[in-house]
Amino acid sequence: SARLKMTSKSLNGSFPLSSAIFWYVVGGAFHELAHVASMMMSMMMNKDGAFFSYPNSVKALKSFSSFALKSALGRSADLRQLFPNDEKDDDGFLLFFERSVAISRAVAVFASAILFLWSLVALREKQNTNENRRAKTFAFAATLFDAICSDVLFSHVGSFREIRKMSSSYSSSVVYCGNFGIVLLNAAWCSQNGERAYDLLEKMVNVTMMRGAQSGGIVTFEEEKGEGNMRGVRSRVVNMKRTDLSKLLRSKTERESKGKMKLAEKKAQTRIFCGHTRFATTSKATFDGTHPHQWSPKQDLLVYGLKQTKSGSTRVSVENFITHNGDFDAFQVNRKWNDQGSMNLWLESVLKFKPPSVVDSASIAGVVDLIRAQGCFALAARFSACFMLKTSDVFPDAPMPTLAQFEDIGKHFEKVLDETLIASNGQSTVQEIGFSLAMREKLTKEIIDEFEKGMNKDALKCLDNYLDEEMGAPSREFVRFTVNAFFDNDSLFTMKYFLTHAKGSFGLMVTCSLDAHRQLCVAARGQTISVAFYPKKGLICYGSEQAAVKAGLSVETPNGDILASVHGGEYGDDNAAIRLDLDDLNGEICLLDWGADRIPAVSYPNSHLEQYPLMGGSVNAILAKEGEMRVEEPMTALRKQKSTENIAPSSPRRGKGVSVDKKLFHRMTRLEGNELIKMLPKESDDPVLTDIADIPRILKNIQDDWRNKPQGSMSLNRLTAWNLARCLKKRLARRVNRTIKSEGSIDVVVTGCEVSLWLAEQFASDLQTAFPRLRVKAISSNKILGLWGQDLPVPSVGFTNSKKTDDFTDAIVIIVSHSGGTFAPLATSNLLVSSTNSIFVVASEWDTQIGKQLRAMKSEGEFDSRIFTTDVGVRPAEPCSISVAATQQLLTQIFLHMSLVILDNADFRKYTNAYVTKHDLSELEKCNQMNIAALEEIVGYSASPKKEKLKSAKEDELRKQGDDWADHVLEGVKGWIMSFVYIVGTVTAGYPLITGVAVLCGLATTWAFYITRFFDALIYAFLPQISITIIRLIQGRNLLHRMTARTIVIGDIPWVSQCADAFLSKIFACSYSAAGITVLSGNTNDHLVHRHTHRVVRGALLIVGRPDGRLSGLTSAEATTSLSLSQASSIQSIGGTCESITIGHSPYKLPLSKNAIFLSRHRPKYLCEKYYEERTENNLDGKSAGALLGIYSTYHEEHTELSVHKLNNRNAVALLTNACKYAEEQRAHILTVFKELDTNQDGRLSLSEFTSAYKKLDTLAAAAGEEHIALTDAQIAKLFRSGDRDTNGTLDFDEFSEIINLPEILMLKILEADPRNAEGLLMVEPSHEEYFGQVLRKSAPPQIKPYTLMESQEFSMKLYEARIASLQRFVAMTVLFHQTGTRVQRFWRKVSFGYLGYRTDRTHSIMRIATTASPVSGAEVRDRRHFIALVTAFNSAVSTIRRVHYEFVEGVKLSRKRVLRRNNDFSNSTHNSAGESEGEDLSYRGRGGKSAFQELLLRRAGSV
C-alpha cells in the first residue's frame, strides 16, 4: 500500500506546471518591455526619432502603446519599426541605432537577471517549501536563459547594417519590374489624410505586381525648412511569401508620409508618389536592392533658382531618386564603353559614397547624381570633370575632388553670375541669361579672367589630374562646360544624356528634390511606359503596365470632379481621360511640367521641342528622343521662336486653347467613353473561382462576337478576320502564281510563350493537318529572339530552328499572348515587322502593349485591324483558367475562318491539298456552339451576363473528387495535429494512454507499469502513423498508401496536360510544406508511361483525360490512354498502388481506376454511333476501348474486299496483276471516250464536251448494271472548274482522267455548298443534322459503303477532340484542382484562426506577366530589325529579278507556241524554224532597242 501511494504521488507530480507557464509568460513580457523602455529613452535623446515625428503626441502615444503591447504579448520586439524608413540608409543613423540596440539588449538581459535573482532570494527565504515559488523561480530562470541566447549569443541578427549587407554578390542585370506613380494636381486627393490617394496607389501596385512583387517601394516629396525646399520620403518593403505587397507598401507609405497630406491640402500643393515593384532574377530580393534608388544621400548645396533675379545662392537640400525596370549594361564616357561593375567602382570614388546596392539600377542613380547639375555650380563643375573633358575617364580610385572642393570652385562662378544679375537691375532671370548664348559667352570669359587673377590661380589646383592643356583639356574648356551644365542639366537633359550614352533597356523615372514640386521625367526604351491624364480628377498616372494607369477610372475623385465634360470639341469630350504610350521601340522621353506659371522649365538645348498643353492647360508635356545635344548649335528661327515661347509669359502661344494637340491626339488612347477599354476587375475573395465561373460567359461572348453579334457597337474580331483573310489570300495567290518572294518561307507562323505557346502548338498542328502543303510552324518567341534578335545568335540545340530553315519573309504571323505584354512576344512583334506586315495578335483585350505596336504599323491603305481579342481583360490570378479557355476558343474561331478562306477558293484548296471539308467545319461549329452548355454544367455557372449559379451534379462530382484528394494532401497535417494534441494532453496530465488506462483499472503492480510504459513509448514512436491510420479509417480511404507528401500526375494530350500542370502547381505554390504537392504531367499517347511509371508509389495520384472512344476516329486514342493508365495502376507494392481517376466522355470505368468522371456528350452522335445503334438496337455507352476497337475493326473488315489480314504472297501478286490490268483497261476506255468527245481534235475538252462525256459514262455504267453517280449540270460544271488546273477553260486528257477517277469522298468535298451566310459574311454554318453524317449518308452515291462514310468523318472527330472535348476536360480539371487547393487553403486558416492563411491566386514570385528579357535578352532588337529589313529588301530584289526572268522566259515559250499555231504548219520544219525566229525577235526586242526582259525588270523596279 505504501509503495502504491509512492507510485501515485510520483505519477501525479507536485510541480505546478500551469503556474510555471504563467510566470514564464510574465517574465517574457517584462523582458520585452525592458527592450522597449530602453529604446524609448534613446529615441527621446534623438530629436529625429519616431516619437517626435508623429503629427501629435496622442497619436504617438497610441502607436507606441500598440507597439509595446504587441512586443510584450508576442515575445519579440522589432525595434527597427520605431524609426522612420528614410533614415535607415544613413551611416550616422546606423551607428546610433546599433549602439542603442546594444544598450537595449544589455538592459533587457540585466532586467531578466534581476527578476531571477529576486525570485531565487524569495524562494530561499521560504526554505524551498512553496511549490508556486519554485515554479516562479524555474520560469524566471528559463526567461534569463532565453534572454542570454537571443540578446547575447545571437545578438547580431536583425540589425540594419546586416540587412544592408544581405545583398547577393551577383549583379542584378535582369529583373522583372514595374514602375508606377501618380501626380496629384487636385489638392482634394490629400483630404482625409489622403485616403483616396492611397486607395489609388494600392490599386496600381496590385496591378503592377503582375510583373513581379518580391519587393517594392515608393518615394514622395515633402516641403521642409521653408518654401520650395523639398525632401524625399522613401518607403520600401521586402515582400514575404504569403503577404500582399500592395497592402504592405500602402501601410508603410501611409504611416510614413500621410502626416504631410493635410499640409499639402491646405497649401493646395501638388504631390507626387513614384513607386516600383521588383522581381529579382540574378540577385536576392533584399531591402537594399529595392527601388526607388538613391546613391548620394540628401546634401545641402548652394543653388540658384531659375526665376531668381537677385544675386546670391541659397543652401537647399538636393537629392535624386530613380526607379527603373530593364537592364543597365554599360555607360559611355569619352566614346569608351564601361560595364556596370567598372561604373560602380568609379562612382564610389567620384561621389564619395559607397554603393547602396549591387543591383544595376543603383548605378543609374549614381550617374544621375553626376548629370543633374542645373542651378548648382558645384555639381556642374563635377559633371564637367567627370564627362566633358578629354581627360575624363572611368577607373577605380579616381582622384576626383570632394563636393566641398567643387563648392569652393563654384564660388568663383557665383561671383561673376551675381555681378551679372546685379548689373541687370532685376530685369533678367537666371533662366533668361542661360537662354542667351551671348550672355553665356560673356560669363565664360569673365569667369576665365577671374581664375587667371593672381589670388585665384590655385583655385583649380585640385583638378590638376584633369586639366591638361596638352591633352586637350584646358581650363577654359572646363569653365565653358561648367557654365553650360549649370544652365542646361535639368531633368529632361539628364534623362536624354543618360539614354544617349547608356546601353541596355530602360523603363526609367528620374526626379530631383529641386524640381519635384513641378516636374517629373519618365522614359521608355526597350521597356514600356504609359502616362494617363485625368483632367476631371486632377490626376496623372504613369506606369510600366498599361492596365495600372487605368486605376484612376475605378477610384472616385474626393469631393467630386474639378472639371466638367466639354463636348462639341474637335475630338469629342476634351476633358475625357486619355493615355499616352511612349515609343519604347525607338526610345522616347516624356517630361511633365505643372508649374504654376504654365511655362515649362526646359533648358536651352531642348527648348525647340514641341510643348503640348494637357489637363486643361495646367500641365505641359514635352516629348523628346535620345540623341546628342550641343549648346553651340546656331540660333535658328525655329529655336528663337521656341525659346521665346518657353520663357515668355506673354507669348501668343500661351493663349492657345487647352485641347489636345492634333499631332499628339492621334497617339492618344481615350480611356473614358471607349468601349474598347476594359475596366480593371473588381477585387474578389477568390479570383481563381471568379475566373472559372466566367468561362461559359466569356466563351459565349466570343462566339456571339464572331457571328457579328458583339457586346459593343462593332465586332473588331470580324474586322481582324477580314484582314487576316485578305493576307492569307494574298499569300496563297503568290504561291499559286509562283510570285512568292521566298519559296522557302513559312506561310503561317504561330508564336508565344508558356501556356500561350502550348495552345499555339495545338492550333498549328490542326491547321497543318487540315492543309498538308501549307507551311505552318509553331515556335517559341524566345527562340525567335535568340536566333534573329541577337548579334550572336542563341543556338536552338535539339530543335530544327535555324536561320537557314526558318524564313519569315511575308509570312502570316499570329502572336498568342493573352496578357499582350509578355516580353518575348512583344519583342518578337517589333522584330518581325522587318520581315512581314501580316502580323496579328491574340490577346485578352484590344488595349495591350503588343496591340499598340501593331496599330503603329504602316498600313496599305485599308483598315488593317490586327488584334484578335477574347475580351477577358486583366486577370490578376496567376493560375490560368479563363485565359486558357478563352484563347482556345478564339483560336478555334480563327481556325474555322482560315479553313473557310482556303476551301472557298479552288486554287487554294488544290495547292494546300486540303484534307478538311466544309462538312467537317459544320460539325465542328455545331460542337462549338453546344460546348457552352457543357461548360455551364462543368463549372456550375450560367453563360448569361448575370452569371447565375446553377445546380450541377457534374460540378458537385468534380468538387467531391477534389475534396477526396484534399484529404490525401492534408492527412499528414491532420496526423501531426492529432499527435500534438495527444502528446500535450498525456504529458500535461502525466498519464500516457495505456498507463492511464491501467491506473484507472486499478493496476498496482510495479513491474506491470514497465510494460505499460513500453507500449506507451511505442505509441509515441509511431504516433504519426497511428494518427494517419485513424484518419483513413474514418474517411474510408486506402490504408496501404504511403504516409508522405503526395505527387499528382496529369495525363492528357500535350496542351491540356501542360496547362493543367501549370494551373495546379500555381494553386499550391504558397501552400505550407506540410501540405505541399509535386505536380508532373505527360502525354498519355506518348511518353507518360516512359517518364512517370517508375515514379508510381502507393498513394500517388493520377488523373487522366480520356478521348471519346465511341467515335471511330478516337477509339485507338482511348485504347492507348486506357493502356497507359492500366500499366501505371498495375504497379503494386504490398497490395497498394497509385490512386487513378479518369475524366472523359465515354461512360466506361477502367477496372484499375479508383474513380471515373463522365462528362455529358453535348453533341450530336456521329454516323459510327448511329450505324451501331441501327445494327444492334443498342448504344455504345459502357463499352470498353477494346470492345470498341473490335466493333470498328469488324466494320472495316466487312467493307474491305481484301483485308491486309488475309493478304499473302500468292494473292498479293494476283491482286497487283489484276489491278494493273484493270488500270490499263480503264485508261484505254477513258482515252476512247476522250477522243470521241474531242470533236475539234485539238486534244482538249470544253465544258460542253466534258458534260456530254460525263453523262455518257453514266449511261454506259447504267447499261452495264453498275452503280454510278448522277450529277446535275451545275455540279458537273463545278467538277470541271476544279479539274482545270491551268485555268485555260479546257481539260486535257490527264485532267479529264483525274476527274473521272476521282474518289467519291473527294468528289463530295468539291460539291459542297457556299460558305457565306445571308449577310455575306464568310461564316461556318453549324450542322442541322440529327446525327453527324445524316446528309452525307443521304447524298452519297449508292456504291459508297457506310464504313467509307465513317472514315470520311475521322478528321471531324479529331477536330472535335483537339478543339472541344479537350477543352471540356481541361475546365473539368481546373474545377477539381481548385476545390483541392481551396480546401487545403481553408484548412490552414481554420486551424490557425486565420494566422496561417495564404492565397491560391498568387505564387511566391507573384509574376503573372514576364515583362523583362528572360531567358533571351532583347537589348539588340532595335538594331537587329534594321539589319533584317535590309536583308529582306535585298532578298526581295533578288526574288523580283528571278521572277521577272522567269516571266520573260515563259513569255518567249508562249510566243513561240503562238507563232507555231498561227502558221499552222507542223510538217514543214523550215517554215517552223522561221516562225520560231520571228517569235524570238518579237519577244526579245522592245521599244528603242531595249529587250523585253529589261522592260519587264524596269516595270518591277518599284516593288524593290
mmCIF file with all atom_site columns, N, CA and C in Angstrom, residues 1155-1170:
data_model
loop_
_atom_site.group_PDB
_atom_site.id
_atom_site.type_symbol
_atom_site.label_atom_id
_atom_site.label_alt_id
_atom_site.label_comp_id
_atom_site.label_asym_id
_atom_site.label_entity_id
_atom_site.label_seq_id
_atom_site.pdbx_PDB_ins_code
_atom_site.Cartn_x
_atom_site.Cartn_y
_atom_site.Cartn_z
_atom_site.occupancy
_atom_site.B_iso_or_equiv
_atom_site.pdbx_formal_charge
_atom_site.auth_seq_id
_atom_site.auth_comp_id
_atom_site.auth_asym_id
_atom_site.auth_atom_id
_atom_site.pdbx_PDB_model_num
ATOM 1  N N  . ASN A 1 1155 ? -11.726 5.925  -59.679 1.00 0.00 ? 1155 ASN A N  1
ATOM 2  C CA . ASN A 1 1155 ? -12.972 6.632  -59.962 1.00 0.00 ? 1155 ASN A CA 1
ATOM 3  C C  . ASN A 1 1155 ? -12.942 7.072  -61.421 1.00 0.00 ? 1155 ASN A C  1
ATOM 4  N N  . ALA A 1 1156 ? -14.109 7.308  -61.966 1.00 0.00 ? 1156 ALA A N  1
ATOM 5  C CA . ALA A 1 1156 ? -14.236 7.808  -63.332 1.00 0.00 ? 1156 ALA A CA 1
ATOM 6  C C  . ALA A 1 1156 ? -15.319 8.865  -63.357 1.00 0.00 ? 1156 ALA A C  1
ATOM 7  N N  . ILE A 1 1157 ? -14.967 10.028 -63.893 1.00 0.00 ? 1157 ILE A N  1
ATOM 8  C CA . ILE A 1 1157 ? -15.924 11.127 -64.022 1.00 0.00 ? 1157 ILE A CA 1
ATOM 9  C C  . ILE A 1 1157 ? -16.294 11.242 -65.489 1.00 0.00 ? 1157 ILE A C  1
ATOM 10 N N  . PHE A 1 1158 ? -17.584 11.074 -65.769 1.00 0.00 ? 1158 PHE A N  1
ATOM 11 C CA . PHE A 1 1158 ? -18.054 11.065 -67.153 1.00 0.00 ? 1158 PHE A CA 1
ATOM 12 C C  . PHE A 1 1158 ? -18.704 12.410 -67.485 1.00 0.00 ? 1158 PHE A C  1
ATOM 13 N N  . LEU A 1 1159 ? -18.173 13.062 -68.480 1.00 0.00 ? 1159 LEU A N  1
ATOM 14 C CA . LEU A 1 1159 ? -18.746 14.319 -68.950 1.00 0.00 ? 1159 LEU A CA 1
ATOM 15 C C  . LEU A 1 1159 ? -19.866 14.027 -69.947 1.00 0.00 ? 1159 LEU A C  1
ATOM 16 N N  . SER A 1 1160 ? -20.894 14.826 -69.899 1.00 0.00 ? 1160 SER A N  1
ATOM 17 C CA . SER A 1 1160 ? -22.032 14.629 -70.798 1.00 0.00 ? 1160 SER A CA 1
ATOM 18 C C  . SER A 1 1160 ? -21.616 14.858 -72.244 1.00 0.00 ? 1160 SER A C  1
ATOM 19 N N  . ARG A 1 1161 ? -22.341 14.219 -73.178 1.00 0.00 ? 1161 ARG A N  1
ATOM 20 C CA . ARG A 1 1161 ? -21.952 14.248 -74.584 1.00 0.00 ? 1161 ARG A CA 1
ATOM 21 C C  . ARG A 1 1161 ? -22.024 15.660 -75.151 1.00 0.00 ? 1161 ARG A C  1
ATOM 22 N N  . HIS A 1 1162 ? -23.138 16.322 -75.036 1.00 0.00 ? 1162 HIS A N  1
ATOM 23 C CA . HIS A 1 1162 ? -23.345 17.688 -75.539 1.00 0.00 ? 1162 HIS A CA 1
ATOM 24 C C  . HIS A 1 1162 ? -22.869 17.843 -76.984 1.00 0.00 ? 1162 HIS A C  1
ATOM 25 N N  . ARG A 1 1163 ? -23.257 16.932 -77.809 1.00 0.00 ? 1163 ARG A N  1
ATOM 26 C CA . ARG A 1 1163 ? -23.012 16.983 -79.255 1.00 0.00 ? 1163 ARG A CA 1
ATOM 27 C C  . ARG A 1 1163 ? -23.925 15.958 -79.904 1.00 0.00 ? 1163 ARG A C  1
ATOM 28 N N  . PRO A 1 1164 ? -24.269 16.117 -81.180 1.00 0.00 ? 1164 PRO A N  1
ATOM 29 C CA . PRO A 1 1164 ? -24.998 15.057 -81.881 1.00 0.00 ? 1164 PRO A CA 1
ATOM 30 C C  . PRO A 1 1164 ? -24.117 13.823 -82.024 1.00 0.00 ? 1164 PRO A C  1
ATOM 31 N N  . LYS A 1 1165 ? -24.763 12.698 -82.220 1.00 0.00 ? 1165 LYS A N  1
ATOM 32 C CA . LYS A 1 1165 ? -23.998 11.479 -82.445 1.00 0.00 ? 1165 LYS A CA 1
ATOM 33 C C  . LYS A 1 1165 ? -23.389 11.498 -83.840 1.00 0.00 ? 1165 LYS A C  1
ATOM 34 N N  . TYR A 1 1166 ? -22.287 10.774 -83.960 1.00 0.00 ? 1166 TYR A N  1
ATOM 35 C CA . TYR A 1 1166 ? -21.662 10.616 -85.269 1.00 0.00 ? 1166 TYR A CA 1
ATOM 36 C C  . TYR A 1 1166 ? -22.248 9.386  -85.972 1.00 0.00 ? 1166 TYR A C  1
ATOM 37 N N  . LEU A 1 1167 ? -21.964 9.278  -87.250 1.00 0.00 ? 1167 LEU A N  1
ATOM 38 C CA . LEU A 1 1167 ? -22.514 8.193  -88.054 1.00 0.00 ? 1167 LEU A CA 1
ATOM 39 C C  . LEU A 1 1167 ? -22.107 6.828  -87.509 1.00 0.00 ? 1167 LEU A C  1
ATOM 40 N N  . CYS A 1 1168 ? -20.888 6.715  -86.987 1.00 0.00 ? 1168 CYS A N  1
ATOM 41 C CA . CYS A 1 1168 ? -20.441 5.424  -86.461 1.00 0.00 ? 1168 CYS A CA 1
ATOM 42 C C  . CYS A 1 1168 ? -21.310 4.980  -85.290 1.00 0.00 ? 1168 CYS A C  1
ATOM 43 N N  . GLU A 1 1169 ? -21.691 5.943  -84.436 1.00 0.00 ? 1169 GLU A N  1
ATOM 44 C CA . GLU A 1 1169 ? -22.561 5.605  -83.308 1.00 0.00 ? 1169 GLU A CA 1
ATOM 45 C C  . GLU A 1 1169 ? -23.966 5.243  -83.788 1.00 0.00 ? 1169 GLU A C  1
ATOM 46 N N  . LYS A 1 1170 ? -24.465 6.003  -84.751 1.00 0.00 ? 1170 LYS A N  1
ATOM 47 C CA . LYS A 1 1170 ? -25.809 5.753  -85.277 1.00 0.00 ? 1170 LYS A CA 1
ATOM 48 C C  . LYS A 1 1170 ? -25.872 4.420  -86.006 1.00 0.00 ? 1170 LYS A C  1
#
